Short mmCIF file of C-alpha atoms in Angstrom, two decimals:
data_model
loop_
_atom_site.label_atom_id
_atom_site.label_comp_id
_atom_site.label_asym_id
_atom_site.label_seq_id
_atom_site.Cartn_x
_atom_site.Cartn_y
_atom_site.Cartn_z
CA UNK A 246 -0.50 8.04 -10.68
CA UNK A 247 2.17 4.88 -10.22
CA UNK A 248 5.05 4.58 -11.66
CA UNK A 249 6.10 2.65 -14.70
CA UNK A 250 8.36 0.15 -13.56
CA UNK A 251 8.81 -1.55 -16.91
CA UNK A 252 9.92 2.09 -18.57
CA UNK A 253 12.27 3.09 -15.73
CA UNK A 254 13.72 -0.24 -16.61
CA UNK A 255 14.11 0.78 -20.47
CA UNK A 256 15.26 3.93 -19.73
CA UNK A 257 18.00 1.95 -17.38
CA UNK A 258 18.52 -0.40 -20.02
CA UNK A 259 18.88 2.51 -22.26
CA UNK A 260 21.53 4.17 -20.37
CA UNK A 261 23.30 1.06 -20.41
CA UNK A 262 23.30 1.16 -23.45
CA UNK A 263 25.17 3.98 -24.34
CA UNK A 264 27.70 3.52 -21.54
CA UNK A 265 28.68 0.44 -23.26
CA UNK A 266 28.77 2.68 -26.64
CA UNK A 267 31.19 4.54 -25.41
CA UNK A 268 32.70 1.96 -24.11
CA UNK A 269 33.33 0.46 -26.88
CA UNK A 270 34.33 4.11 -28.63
CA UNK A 271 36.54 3.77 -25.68
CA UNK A 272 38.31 0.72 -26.99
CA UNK A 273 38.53 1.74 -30.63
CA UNK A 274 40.41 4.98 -29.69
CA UNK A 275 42.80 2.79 -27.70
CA UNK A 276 43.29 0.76 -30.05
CA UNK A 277 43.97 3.17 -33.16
CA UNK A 278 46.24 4.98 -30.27
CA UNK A 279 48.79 2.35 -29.86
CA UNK A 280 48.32 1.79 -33.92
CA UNK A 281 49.19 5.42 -34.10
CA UNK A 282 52.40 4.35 -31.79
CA UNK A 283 53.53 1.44 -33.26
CA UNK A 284 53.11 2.71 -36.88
CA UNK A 285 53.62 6.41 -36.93
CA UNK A 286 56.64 8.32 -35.78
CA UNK A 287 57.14 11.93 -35.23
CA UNK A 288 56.64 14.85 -33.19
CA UNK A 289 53.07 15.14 -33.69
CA UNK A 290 52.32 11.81 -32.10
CA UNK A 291 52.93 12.78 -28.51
CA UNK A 292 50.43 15.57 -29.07
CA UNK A 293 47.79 13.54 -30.67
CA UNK A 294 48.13 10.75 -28.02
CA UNK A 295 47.65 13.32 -25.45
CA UNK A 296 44.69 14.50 -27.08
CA UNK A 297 43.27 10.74 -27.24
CA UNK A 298 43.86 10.38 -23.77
CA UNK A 299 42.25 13.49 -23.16
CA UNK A 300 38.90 12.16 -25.20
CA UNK A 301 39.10 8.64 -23.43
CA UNK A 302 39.13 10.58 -20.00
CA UNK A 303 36.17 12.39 -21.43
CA UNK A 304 34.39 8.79 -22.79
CA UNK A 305 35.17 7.85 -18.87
CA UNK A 306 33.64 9.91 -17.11
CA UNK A 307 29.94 10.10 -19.15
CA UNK A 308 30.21 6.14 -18.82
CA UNK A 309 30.41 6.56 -15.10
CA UNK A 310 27.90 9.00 -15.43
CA UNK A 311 25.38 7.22 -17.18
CA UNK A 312 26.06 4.41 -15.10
CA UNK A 313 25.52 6.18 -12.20
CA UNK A 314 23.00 7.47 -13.35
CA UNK A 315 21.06 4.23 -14.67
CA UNK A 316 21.56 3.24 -11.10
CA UNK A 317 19.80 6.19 -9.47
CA UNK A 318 16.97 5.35 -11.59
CA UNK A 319 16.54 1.86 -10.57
CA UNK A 320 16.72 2.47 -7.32
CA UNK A 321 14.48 5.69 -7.93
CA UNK A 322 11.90 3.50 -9.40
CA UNK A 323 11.92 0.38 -7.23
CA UNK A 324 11.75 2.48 -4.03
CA UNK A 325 8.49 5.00 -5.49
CA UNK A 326 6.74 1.17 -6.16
CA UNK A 327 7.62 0.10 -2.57
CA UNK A 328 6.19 3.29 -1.46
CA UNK A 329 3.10 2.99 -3.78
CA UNK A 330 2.86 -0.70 -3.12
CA UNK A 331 2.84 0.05 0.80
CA UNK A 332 0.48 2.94 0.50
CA UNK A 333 -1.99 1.19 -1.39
CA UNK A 334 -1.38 -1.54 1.26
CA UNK A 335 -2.35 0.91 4.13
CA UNK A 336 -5.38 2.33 1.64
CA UNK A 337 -6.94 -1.76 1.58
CA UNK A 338 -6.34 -1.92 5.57
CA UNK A 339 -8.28 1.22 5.96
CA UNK A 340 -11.03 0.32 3.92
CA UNK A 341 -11.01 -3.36 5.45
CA UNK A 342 -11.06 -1.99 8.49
CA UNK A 343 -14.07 0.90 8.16
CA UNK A 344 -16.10 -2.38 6.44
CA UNK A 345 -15.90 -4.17 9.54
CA UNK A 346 -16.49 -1.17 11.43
CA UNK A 347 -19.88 -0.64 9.52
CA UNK A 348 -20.50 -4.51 9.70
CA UNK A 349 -20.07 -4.16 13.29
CA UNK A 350 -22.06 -0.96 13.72
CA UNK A 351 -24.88 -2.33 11.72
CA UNK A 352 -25.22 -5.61 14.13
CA UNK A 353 -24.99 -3.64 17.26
CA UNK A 354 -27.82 -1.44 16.07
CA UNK A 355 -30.40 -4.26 14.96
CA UNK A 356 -29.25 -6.15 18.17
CA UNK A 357 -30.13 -2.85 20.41
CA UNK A 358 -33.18 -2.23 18.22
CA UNK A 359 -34.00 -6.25 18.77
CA UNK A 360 -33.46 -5.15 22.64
CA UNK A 361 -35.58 -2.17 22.56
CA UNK A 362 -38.56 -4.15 20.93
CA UNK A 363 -38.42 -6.70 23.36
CA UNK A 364 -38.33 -4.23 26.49
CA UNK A 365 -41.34 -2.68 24.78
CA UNK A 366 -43.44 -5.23 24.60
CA UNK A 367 -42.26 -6.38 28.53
CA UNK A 368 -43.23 -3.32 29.11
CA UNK A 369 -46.63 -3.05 27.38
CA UNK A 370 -47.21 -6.43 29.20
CA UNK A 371 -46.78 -4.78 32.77
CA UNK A 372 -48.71 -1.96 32.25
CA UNK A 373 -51.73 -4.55 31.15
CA UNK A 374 -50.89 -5.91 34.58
CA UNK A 375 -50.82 -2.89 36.43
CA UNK A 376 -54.70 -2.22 34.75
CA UNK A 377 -55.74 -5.53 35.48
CA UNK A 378 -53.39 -8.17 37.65
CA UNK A 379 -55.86 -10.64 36.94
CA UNK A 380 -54.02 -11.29 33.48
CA UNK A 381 -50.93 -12.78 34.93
CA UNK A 382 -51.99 -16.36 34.07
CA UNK A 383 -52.92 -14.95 30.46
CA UNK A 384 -49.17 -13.29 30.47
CA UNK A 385 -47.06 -15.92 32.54
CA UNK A 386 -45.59 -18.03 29.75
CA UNK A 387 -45.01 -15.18 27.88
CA UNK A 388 -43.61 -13.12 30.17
CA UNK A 389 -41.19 -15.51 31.11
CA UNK A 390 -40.10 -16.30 27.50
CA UNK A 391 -39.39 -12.07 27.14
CA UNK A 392 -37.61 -12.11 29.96
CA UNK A 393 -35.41 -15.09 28.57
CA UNK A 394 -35.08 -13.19 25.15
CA UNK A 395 -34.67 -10.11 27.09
CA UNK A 396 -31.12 -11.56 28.65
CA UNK A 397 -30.40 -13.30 25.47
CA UNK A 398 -30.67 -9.51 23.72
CA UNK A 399 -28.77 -7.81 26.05
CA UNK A 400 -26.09 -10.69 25.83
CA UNK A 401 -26.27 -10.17 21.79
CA UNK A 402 -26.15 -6.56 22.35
CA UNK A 403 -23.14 -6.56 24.64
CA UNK A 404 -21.19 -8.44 22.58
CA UNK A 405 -22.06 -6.87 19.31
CA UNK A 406 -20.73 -3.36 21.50
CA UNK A 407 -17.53 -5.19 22.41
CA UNK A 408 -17.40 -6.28 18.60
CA UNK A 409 -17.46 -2.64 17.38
CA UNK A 410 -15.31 -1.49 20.11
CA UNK A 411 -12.57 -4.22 18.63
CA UNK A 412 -12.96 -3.11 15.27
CA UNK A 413 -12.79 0.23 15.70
CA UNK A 414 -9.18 0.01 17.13
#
């Protein structure tokens, strides 16, 4: 499951939000505060003032909270997608990496099996010649030619090995 990174950044925006509604709550109780001072006069006042500036220390600290907060989430949520992102990353290398392993594996076994044919019949040819060494001239030309793909095969097959050895590391 990946994250949502477009509704950790409502939720964010969100939190914002109401930081900056109590921010503004903030404001308002300032501002009927010092309308309470300027237009009201008695003993009361000092008490009520105190108690505003008791609630605006309140509004402060959930703003920084939420702020905070909104932050952790961000960061929360863009780090789990870098995570994701890179694990998902290593999850395409892998399965890059076990195709060319089986792309390798399958040439190196049709080039051995190519090798293996060829020895066969090279070797079906010399045990005719063993029975009767009067077919050389009958087996010459393609004798030699075997022995040509013969070297060629091994050559195929060697490097197909070295192939699969280099893409399994």
């Amino acid at each position: 499951m990946s994250i949502n990174i477009s509704a950790a950044n409502n939720q964010v925006s969100q939190l914002q939000g109401y930081a900056d509604k109590l921010q503004q709550a903030k404001r308002q109780l300032n501002t009927y505060k010092s309308s309470l001072a300027a237009n009201w006069q008695g003993r009361e006042v000092p008490y009520m003032t105190r108690g505003i500036d008791r609630a605006i220390a309140q509004i402060d600290a959930a703003m920084r909270e939420l702020r905070e907060i909104a932050k952790d989430v961000g960061l929360t949520a863009t780090s789990i997608k870098r995570e994701e992102d890179a694990a998902a990353a290593a999850a395409r290398a892998r399965a890059a990496k076990e195709q060319r392993i089986a792309a390798a594996q399958t040439a190196y076994n049709t080039a051995c099996d190519d090798l293996a044919k060829l020895n066969m019949r090279r070797d079906e040819i010399m045990k005719a010649l063993k029975k009767r060494p009067e077919l050389i001239r009958k087996y010459k030309d393609e004798l030699g030619d075997l022995i040509k793909s013969i070297e060629a095969a091994e050559k195929k097959c060697n490097s197909c090995k070295n192939a699969l050895t280099a893409a399994r590391r």
